[in-house]
C-alpha cells in the first residue's frame, strides 16, 4: 500500500487512491485524461476533498478514484468520456444526501462528478417555469425562486437535500397532495449520456428517457438542469403539530387505521400530513385554506385519534417551508451537516389489520425501549384526492402511485458510530409487518436507500413492475454500464 501511495504521489495525481483494486495504470490513465481535457478535480486529501467525500450518512463511506468538479457542460462530457474510456464507473453527485451514499458511487472506485457549480435558478415568471441546475440545494432553490418572482416548486422538506437526487427519484413534500411529486413537475431535462452527447428529454423529445429519468434517473446520465413548472405559493397556510401519546399498542393501531382510511377516502388535496412515531410522537402538516375549513376537517379526525394538545399557526409560504426545515432555508457553504444512521422504507398500497397490529406491537415491545433517536415517519402519500395517485401508474418510472403511506424507518446514533448490531431493530420492524401481510408486494423508496438490500431485492422493491422496461431503456442509452452503482437500474 505504501508503494502504491508513493507511486501515486510521483505521478502528481489529482485523485484519491482507494483500497479497492483499481489498477494503478487505470488510475494514471484516468488522471491523464482528466488533465488533458482540463476537467477541474479536487486534490486527494485537500481540505475540499476531505470535506466532499464526507457523506451525509457518516455510516456509509466510499473512496472514489477521482473527484471532479466541472464548471462547464463540456467538462462533464469529458469526465464521462474519460471514465468510459478507462472502464471506471462515473457517478454524479448533487446534494450528497443519499442514505446509501450513492452520490459517492455506493461503492469504492468511482469517478465522481460533483454538480456544485450547476446550481443556477432562472425563473421565467410569464411562463411560470424555471431552469434549475441539479447541484442546488432545496432551501437555496426555494429562496431564489421566491426572491426572483414569488414562485415555488414542489419539493421535500429538508433544505440541504440536492435538487438532482430528489427530483430524479421522487420528491415528496408538503405540497405533494395538491401538486404531486417534484418529478411530476419536470417539463424538460438536459443531460449528458454515457457516450458524452448532450440531449434533452421531455414528453416529446426522447420520451422513453424522460420516463426513466423520472424515478430512476441516476442510471441514465448526468443531468445538468431541469425545466420545472412553478406555481404562485399560498401565503396564509395553517401549520400544525399535535402531540401524540398512544400509550398502548391498541391505541397506536387505531390511529394508523383511522389515518389510512382518512388518506384514502376523505383527505383533501389541500391537506398534507404525517404521523411521526418516535420517543416524542406527533401528527404534523400543513393545510392550504381557511382556519374555519381546517377546524371542520380536523375536528372530527382529532377526536377519532384521541388527540387533544398541539400547536396551530398561520404562516406565509417562506415560514411554512421554514417550519419543516428545522433551521434556515439558505445553506452554509461548504455544507457540513451529517448524521450516522440506518434507514428503511415501505410504500404499502394498503396495510391490512394484521400488518397494522404487527407495526403497533413491535413499537410497544421493542421500539419503545430503544434509547437511540429513532423514528417511523408515516406520510399520507396517496388516496382518492392525492395528486400523486392521479398520475398514470406507468407514465413515469416512479413505481409507487398507489401507495397510501410512505413509511420511513430511521434509526440514528447521535453519539459515536452506528453499530451494525443495531440493524436488526429496523429489519425486525419491517420483517414483522411484511410477515403479517402474506401476498402483499411492498415497494420501497430509493430516495430512502436501504443499504441492506441486495441488487435483486433493491431492483424489485424500488421499481416493482417498471423494472424490465427500465432495463431496456438502460441498454439502449448506456450499453456498457458507465453509470452503475450497487442498487441502480441495470447494475
Ligand atoms: C435530511 C434528509 C431529509 C430528506 N427529506 C426528504 C423529503 O422531504 N422528501 C423526499 O422525497 N426525500 C427526502 N430525502 C431523501 C432525498 O430525496 C434523497 O436522499 C435524494 O436522493 C438526495 O439527493 P441528493 O442530490 O442530495 O443526493 P446525492 O447523494 O448527491 O444523489 C443521490 C442519487 O442521485 C444521483 N444524482 C445526483 N445528481 C444527479 C444528476 N445531476 N444526474 C443524475 N443523477 C444524479 C446520484 O448519483 C445518486 O445516485 C431526505 C434526505 C435527507 C438526508
XYZ file of C-alpha atoms and ligand atoms in Angstrom:
544
model
C 0.000 0.000 0.000
C 2.860 2.367 0.864
C 4.353 1.651 -2.565
C 1.062 2.442 -4.269
C 0.735 5.708 -2.343
C 4.195 6.852 -3.278
C 3.707 5.821 -6.904
C 0.557 7.931 -6.981
C 2.385 10.840 -5.403
C 5.113 10.574 -8.018
C 2.514 10.921 -10.801
C 1.368 14.159 -9.193
C -2.042 12.604 -9.331
C -5.212 14.672 -8.759
C -7.280 11.870 -7.423
C -7.656 9.666 -4.430
C -6.231 6.212 -4.117
C -8.694 3.799 -2.740
C -8.342 0.485 -1.005
C -10.134 -1.306 -3.820
C -8.105 -2.806 -6.566
C -8.381 -0.204 -9.319
C -5.084 -0.858 -11.109
C -2.580 1.945 -10.910
C -2.280 2.048 -14.703
C -6.018 2.729 -14.986
C -5.809 5.478 -12.416
C -2.890 7.095 -14.166
C -4.700 6.880 -17.497
C -7.822 8.442 -15.964
C -5.738 11.176 -14.400
C -4.005 11.905 -17.706
C -7.326 12.005 -19.490
C -8.889 14.443 -16.989
C -5.791 16.645 -17.048
C -5.592 16.701 -20.833
C -9.243 17.739 -21.019
C -8.656 20.296 -18.229
C -11.529 18.914 -16.153
C -11.255 20.527 -12.683
C -10.704 17.932 -9.956
C -10.014 18.010 -6.230
C -6.594 17.120 -4.998
C -6.559 13.966 -2.896
C -6.739 14.834 0.802
C -7.025 18.566 0.234
C -9.432 20.289 2.643
C -12.108 20.466 -0.052
C -11.579 16.821 -0.998
C -11.880 15.582 2.587
C -14.989 17.698 3.095
C -16.533 16.493 -0.166
C -16.090 12.771 0.415
C -17.590 13.038 3.906
C -21.110 11.709 3.290
C -24.353 12.933 4.833
C -24.708 9.451 6.300
C -21.389 9.012 8.120
C -22.057 5.288 8.444
C -21.632 4.714 4.696
C -18.208 5.806 3.399
C -16.648 5.222 -0.003
C -13.360 6.075 -1.657
C -13.614 7.500 -5.147
C -10.836 7.057 -7.689
C -11.150 10.697 -8.673
C -13.343 13.638 -7.694
C -14.170 16.118 -10.466
C -15.923 19.466 -10.033
C -16.832 20.555 -13.568
C -17.766 24.141 -14.299
C -18.998 23.634 -17.878
C -21.106 21.045 -19.684
C -18.026 20.278 -21.804
C -16.160 19.306 -18.625
C -18.962 16.868 -17.762
C -18.827 15.397 -21.262
C -15.052 14.996 -20.969
C -15.274 13.459 -17.496
C -17.818 10.900 -18.757
C -15.630 10.135 -21.729
C -12.529 9.693 -19.519
C -14.415 7.323 -17.204
C -15.880 5.316 -20.084
C -12.543 5.036 -21.924
C -10.801 3.767 -18.812
C -13.501 1.416 -17.570
C -14.200 3.498 -14.460
C -17.796 3.968 -13.349
C -18.966 7.576 -13.374
C -21.256 8.929 -10.636
C -22.972 12.311 -10.497
C -23.366 13.868 -7.073
C -25.679 16.787 -6.247
C -26.556 17.326 -2.582
C -24.857 14.144 -1.334
C -27.877 13.193 0.814
C -28.372 9.644 -0.447
C -28.902 7.386 2.576
C -26.610 4.833 0.894
C -24.081 7.473 -0.229
C -24.995 6.700 -3.839
C -23.668 10.137 -4.799
C -20.241 8.769 -3.889
C -20.848 5.709 -6.071
C -22.422 3.449 -3.444
C -19.107 1.541 -3.524
C -15.397 2.332 -3.802
C -13.644 3.200 -7.022
C -15.899 5.624 -8.917
C -15.124 8.872 -10.728
C -17.355 11.446 -9.021
C -18.840 14.330 -10.986
C -19.832 16.870 -8.359
C -22.555 19.193 -9.688
C -21.991 22.020 -7.170
C -21.217 24.505 -9.969
C -24.530 23.787 -11.701
C -26.788 25.446 -9.169
C -28.323 28.345 -11.119
C -32.002 29.157 -10.770
C -33.550 31.161 -13.616
C -37.227 31.969 -13.344
C -39.445 32.734 -16.328
C -42.306 34.377 -14.477
C -44.505 34.907 -17.528
C -44.341 31.194 -18.394
C -44.281 30.047 -14.754
C -41.299 27.847 -15.440
C -37.763 27.770 -14.064
C -34.457 26.347 -15.230
C -32.786 24.857 -12.185
C -29.317 23.321 -12.025
C -29.134 19.917 -10.389
C -26.388 20.921 -7.949
C -28.570 23.349 -5.978
C -29.908 22.568 -2.510
C -33.654 22.793 -1.866
C -33.511 25.678 0.625
C -31.392 27.804 -1.712
C -33.624 26.989 -4.689
C -36.800 27.874 -2.768
C -35.251 31.152 -1.636
C -34.114 32.040 -5.172
C -37.499 31.260 -6.767
C -39.278 33.305 -4.155
C -36.967 36.286 -4.392
C -36.964 36.274 -8.216
C -40.764 36.395 -8.532
C -42.607 34.875 -5.564
C -42.690 31.445 -7.192
C -42.148 27.909 -5.907
C -41.748 24.293 -6.991
C -42.873 21.163 -5.176
C -40.026 19.676 -3.141
C -39.061 17.838 0.033
C -38.778 19.381 3.442
C -35.028 19.198 4.219
C -33.329 22.349 2.848
C -29.918 20.658 2.458
C -31.097 17.939 0.067
C -29.893 18.285 -3.537
C -32.269 19.015 -6.401
C -30.580 16.287 -8.502
C -31.183 13.176 -6.416
C -34.544 14.297 -5.028
C -36.082 15.158 -8.415
C -34.748 12.146 -10.325
C -36.171 9.627 -7.875
C -39.318 11.182 -6.365
C -39.548 14.331 -4.274
C -42.315 14.234 -1.712
C -43.092 17.323 0.333
C -45.770 19.395 1.984
C -47.342 20.386 -1.376
C -47.416 16.907 -2.865
C -51.041 16.003 -2.243
C -52.086 19.030 -4.254
C -49.312 19.207 -6.855
C -47.632 15.799 -6.978
C -44.012 14.856 -6.558
C -41.109 17.020 -7.628
C -40.638 14.719 -10.627
C -44.257 15.273 -11.690
C -43.407 18.933 -12.201
C -40.422 18.417 -14.513
C -41.111 19.648 -18.038
C -37.723 19.035 -19.604
C -34.347 17.603 -18.674
C -30.917 18.310 -20.155
C -28.365 15.553 -19.639
C -25.035 14.103 -20.701
C -25.356 10.488 -21.812
C -22.819 7.660 -21.474
C -21.497 8.401 -24.981
C -20.901 12.024 -23.853
C -23.572 13.503 -26.082
C -25.847 16.196 -24.646
C -29.551 15.532 -25.121
C -32.890 16.873 -23.996
C -35.679 14.662 -22.701
C -39.313 15.696 -22.388
C -42.771 14.390 -23.218
C -41.983 14.937 -26.903
C -38.169 14.551 -27.100
C -36.689 11.181 -26.090
C -39.877 10.212 -24.225
C -38.519 6.828 -23.074
C -35.588 8.548 -21.445
C -37.930 11.122 -19.930
C -39.935 8.248 -18.425
C -36.792 6.649 -16.963
C -35.363 9.881 -15.589
C -38.469 10.475 -13.508
C -37.944 7.792 -10.887
C -34.705 6.035 -11.801
C -32.561 8.914 -13.070
C -29.144 8.084 -11.627
C -28.597 5.162 -14.025
C -29.229 7.084 -17.238
C -26.844 10.025 -17.439
C -25.713 13.197 -15.731
C -28.491 15.734 -15.608
C -27.263 19.311 -15.860
C -30.575 21.091 -15.369
C -34.322 20.709 -15.184
C -37.068 22.909 -16.552
C -39.750 22.882 -13.860
C -43.317 24.068 -13.755
C -43.568 26.707 -10.987
C -46.591 27.975 -9.051
C -47.524 31.011 -7.021
C -47.369 29.764 -3.442
C -50.206 30.383 -0.995
C -49.396 32.885 1.756
C -51.802 32.092 4.571
C -51.156 28.487 5.493
C -52.080 26.575 8.588
C -49.136 24.693 10.003
C -49.979 22.213 12.752
C -48.157 19.904 15.079
C -50.047 17.830 17.626
C -48.601 15.733 20.421
C -49.392 12.065 20.021
C -49.227 9.764 23.030
C -50.683 6.414 22.013
C -49.913 4.737 25.354
C -50.836 1.236 24.187
C -50.343 -0.754 21.006
C -54.143 -0.892 20.574
C -54.315 2.916 20.527
C -51.465 3.162 18.035
C -53.084 0.541 15.799
C -56.320 2.528 15.949
C -54.515 5.738 14.940
C -52.831 4.139 11.941
C -56.126 2.552 10.875
C -58.002 5.864 11.164
C -55.302 7.728 9.209
C -55.201 5.121 6.460
C -58.963 5.338 5.927
C -58.805 9.121 6.061
C -55.981 9.285 3.464
C -57.817 7.048 1.037
C -61.334 8.410 1.375
C -61.507 11.850 2.940
C -58.234 13.739 2.956
C -58.476 16.668 0.544
C -55.620 17.773 -1.717
C -55.158 20.910 0.440
C -54.115 18.880 3.493
C -50.619 17.383 3.784
C -49.865 15.388 6.879
C -47.515 12.914 8.563
C -47.597 10.823 11.716
C -44.173 10.578 13.301
C -43.860 7.751 15.780
C -40.820 8.326 17.956
C -39.993 8.840 21.620
C -41.972 12.118 21.274
C -44.604 11.218 18.643
C -46.518 13.861 16.688
C -49.004 14.478 13.909
C -47.845 17.429 11.808
C -48.591 19.036 8.493
C -49.965 21.967 6.534
C -53.429 22.945 5.396
C -53.774 25.377 2.498
C -57.107 27.007 3.251
C -59.065 28.910 5.871
C -58.959 28.246 9.599
C -62.684 27.641 9.564
C -62.420 24.887 6.936
C -59.414 23.471 8.743
C -61.323 23.185 12.003
C -64.251 21.497 10.256
C -61.943 18.984 8.644
C -59.593 18.261 11.530
C -62.009 18.416 14.476
C -63.656 15.026 13.852
C -60.342 13.446 12.844
C -58.574 14.578 16.021
C -61.440 13.205 18.102
C -61.142 9.803 16.408
C -57.396 9.876 17.010
C -57.775 10.871 20.655
C -55.532 13.923 20.142
C -56.009 16.957 22.348
C -52.887 19.183 22.548
C -50.693 20.836 19.948
C -49.786 23.994 18.076
C -51.618 25.505 15.121
C -50.353 28.678 13.456
C -50.892 30.786 10.335
C -47.846 31.075 8.086
C -46.545 32.725 4.941
C -45.007 30.481 2.277
C -41.468 31.047 3.497
C -42.361 30.483 7.136
C -44.251 27.319 6.117
C -41.082 25.974 4.489
C -39.018 27.064 7.493
C -41.359 25.259 9.896
C -40.362 21.938 8.297
C -36.723 22.840 7.645
C -35.753 22.918 11.324
C -33.222 25.647 10.519
C -32.503 28.347 7.948
C -33.546 27.743 4.348
C -30.310 29.054 2.870
C -27.496 26.579 3.248
C -23.968 27.152 4.501
C -21.039 26.650 2.101
C -19.328 24.298 2.466
C -22.271 22.214 3.550
C -21.288 20.321 6.675
C -24.308 18.596 8.177
C -24.125 14.860 8.833
C -25.864 12.062 10.668
C -24.981 8.481 11.480
C -27.892 6.169 10.708
C -29.574 3.187 9.134
C -32.904 3.633 7.369
C -35.534 1.626 5.541
C -38.865 2.296 3.885
C -42.170 0.735 2.933
C -44.664 2.037 0.373
C -47.809 -0.007 1.087
C -50.899 0.365 -1.054
C -52.893 -0.812 1.943
C -51.852 -2.058 5.388
C -54.022 -4.961 6.498
C -55.260 -5.132 10.105
C -52.658 -7.822 10.970
C -49.908 -5.634 9.451
C -51.029 -2.624 11.499
C -51.139 -4.769 14.633
C -47.630 -6.053 13.902
C -46.407 -2.452 13.480
C -48.001 -1.373 16.746
C -46.929 -4.442 18.731
C -43.296 -4.008 17.646
C -43.455 -0.379 18.694
C -44.771 -1.420 22.105
C -42.412 -4.305 22.759
C -39.226 -3.164 21.028
C -39.134 0.406 19.698
C -40.195 1.985 22.973
C -37.193 0.501 24.730
C -34.711 1.725 22.079
C -32.912 4.714 23.601
C -31.413 5.940 20.288
C -33.018 8.767 18.274
C -35.227 6.561 16.075
C -38.452 7.413 14.285
C -41.053 5.937 11.970
C -42.484 8.682 9.775
C -45.739 7.841 8.012
C -46.609 10.329 5.263
C -50.170 10.230 3.976
C -48.986 9.893 0.391
C -51.868 8.560 -1.692
C -55.623 8.247 -1.828
C -58.582 9.459 -3.860
C -57.641 13.133 -3.921
C -53.836 12.887 -3.869
C -52.219 14.386 -6.975
C -49.552 11.665 -6.762
C -52.113 8.897 -7.169
C -53.804 10.686 -10.059
C -50.760 10.404 -12.322
C -50.894 7.296 -14.532
C -49.213 4.328 -12.829
C -46.954 3.704 -15.844
C -46.312 7.243 -17.028
C -43.103 7.685 -15.016
C -40.546 5.254 -13.592
C -41.730 6.129 -10.064
C -43.484 2.913 -9.113
C -45.496 3.865 -6.032
C -48.520 5.779 -7.332
C -50.891 3.543 -5.398
C -49.028 3.737 -2.079
C -51.330 5.116 0.605
C -48.476 5.586 3.042
C -44.835 6.494 2.530
C -43.184 4.966 5.591
C -39.667 5.889 6.584
C -37.966 3.897 9.351
C -34.897 5.750 10.663
C -32.547 4.809 13.492
C -29.590 7.054 14.310
C -26.791 7.425 16.747
C -26.023 10.923 17.969
C -23.088 9.612 19.983
C -20.449 7.741 18.032
C -20.668 5.256 15.188
C -23.794 3.355 14.304
C -23.160 -0.211 15.427
C -24.064 -2.858 12.788
C -25.632 -4.973 15.520
C -28.396 -2.363 15.606
C -29.549 -3.157 12.025
C -31.801 -5.834 13.486
C -34.002 -3.167 15.106
C -35.453 -1.815 11.834
C -35.069 -5.071 9.909
C -37.156 -6.691 12.641
C -39.845 -3.997 12.481
C -40.251 -4.288 8.726
C -39.916 -8.064 8.910
C -42.850 -8.267 11.339
C -45.041 -6.010 9.183
C -44.324 -7.884 5.959
C -44.656 -11.304 7.608
C -48.148 -10.258 8.707
C -49.055 -9.350 5.098
C -48.680 -12.505 3.011
C -49.074 -11.865 -0.714
C -48.509 -8.095 -0.430
C -45.820 -6.816 -2.788
C -44.351 -3.976 -0.745
C -42.457 -1.297 -2.626
C -39.630 0.778 -1.159
C -38.435 4.303 -1.980
C -34.942 4.635 -3.453
C -34.709 8.150 -2.049
C -34.606 6.353 1.316
C -31.947 3.971 0.024
C -31.708 0.852 2.181
C -28.134 -0.426 2.260
C -29.233 -3.847 3.492
C -30.977 -4.707 0.186
C -29.062 -6.792 -2.325
C -29.224 -5.842 -6.017
C -32.144 -8.076 -6.948
C -34.236 -7.026 -3.959
C -33.424 -3.336 -4.488
C -34.469 -3.535 -8.141
C -37.700 -5.325 -7.285
C -38.647 -3.090 -4.354
C -37.696 0.303 -5.806
C -39.166 -0.175 -9.269
C -41.693 -3.018 -8.933
C -43.307 -3.739 -12.320
C -41.376 -0.941 -14.063
C -38.010 -2.600 -13.754
C -37.946 -4.598 -17.013
C -38.864 -1.575 -19.129
C -36.165 0.441 -17.377
C -33.542 -2.203 -18.142
C -34.478 -1.990 -21.827
C -34.006 1.794 -21.834
C -30.750 1.433 -19.929
C -29.375 -0.999 -22.537
C -30.247 1.439 -25.306
C -28.584 4.518 -23.761
C -25.796 3.047 -21.612
C -24.964 -0.371 -23.081
C -21.526 -0.513 -21.440
C -22.734 0.428 -17.970
C -20.879 3.711 -17.487
C -23.400 4.833 -14.842
C -23.644 1.972 -12.418
C -23.981 1.554 -8.686
C -24.894 -1.341 -6.437
C -28.626 -0.620 -6.474
C -29.138 1.281 -9.746
C -31.168 0.046 -12.724
C -29.206 -2.427 -14.831
C -26.274 -2.775 -12.431
C -32.227 15.024 5.981
C -32.953 14.454 4.777
C -34.256 14.836 4.534
C -34.932 14.339 3.409
N -36.216 14.742 3.159
C -36.851 14.279 2.066
C -38.186 14.703 1.757
O -38.760 15.541 2.462
N -38.796 14.185 0.655
C -38.167 13.278 -0.156
O -38.770 12.854 -1.151
N -36.911 12.862 0.098
C -36.253 13.334 1.184
N -34.985 12.904 1.458
C -34.358 11.902 0.593
C -33.666 12.577 -0.585
O -34.632 12.918 -1.539
C -32.655 11.610 -1.236
O -31.670 11.265 -0.305
C -32.040 12.225 -2.501
O -31.622 11.194 -3.369
C -30.873 13.123 -2.179
O -30.453 13.792 -3.323
P -29.022 14.478 -3.342
O -28.832 15.081 -4.657
O -28.886 15.314 -2.121
O -28.072 13.221 -3.105
P -26.859 12.580 -3.905
O -26.285 11.598 -2.933
O -25.957 13.593 -4.465
O -27.556 11.818 -5.103
C -28.499 10.803 -4.908
C -28.568 9.928 -6.172
O -28.922 10.732 -7.289
C -27.909 10.673 -8.282
N -27.744 12.006 -8.849
C -27.466 13.139 -8.181
N -27.346 14.164 -9.031
C -27.545 13.668 -10.260
C -27.517 14.238 -11.558
N -27.247 15.527 -11.752
N -27.755 13.431 -12.625
C -28.018 12.119 -12.445
N -28.039 11.528 -11.237
C -27.805 12.291 -10.154
C -26.659 10.223 -7.549
O -25.719 9.601 -8.412
C -27.232 9.284 -6.525
O -27.485 8.021 -7.095
C -34.283 13.412 2.560
C -32.963 13.035 2.824
C -32.303 13.548 3.922
C -30.881 13.107 4.180
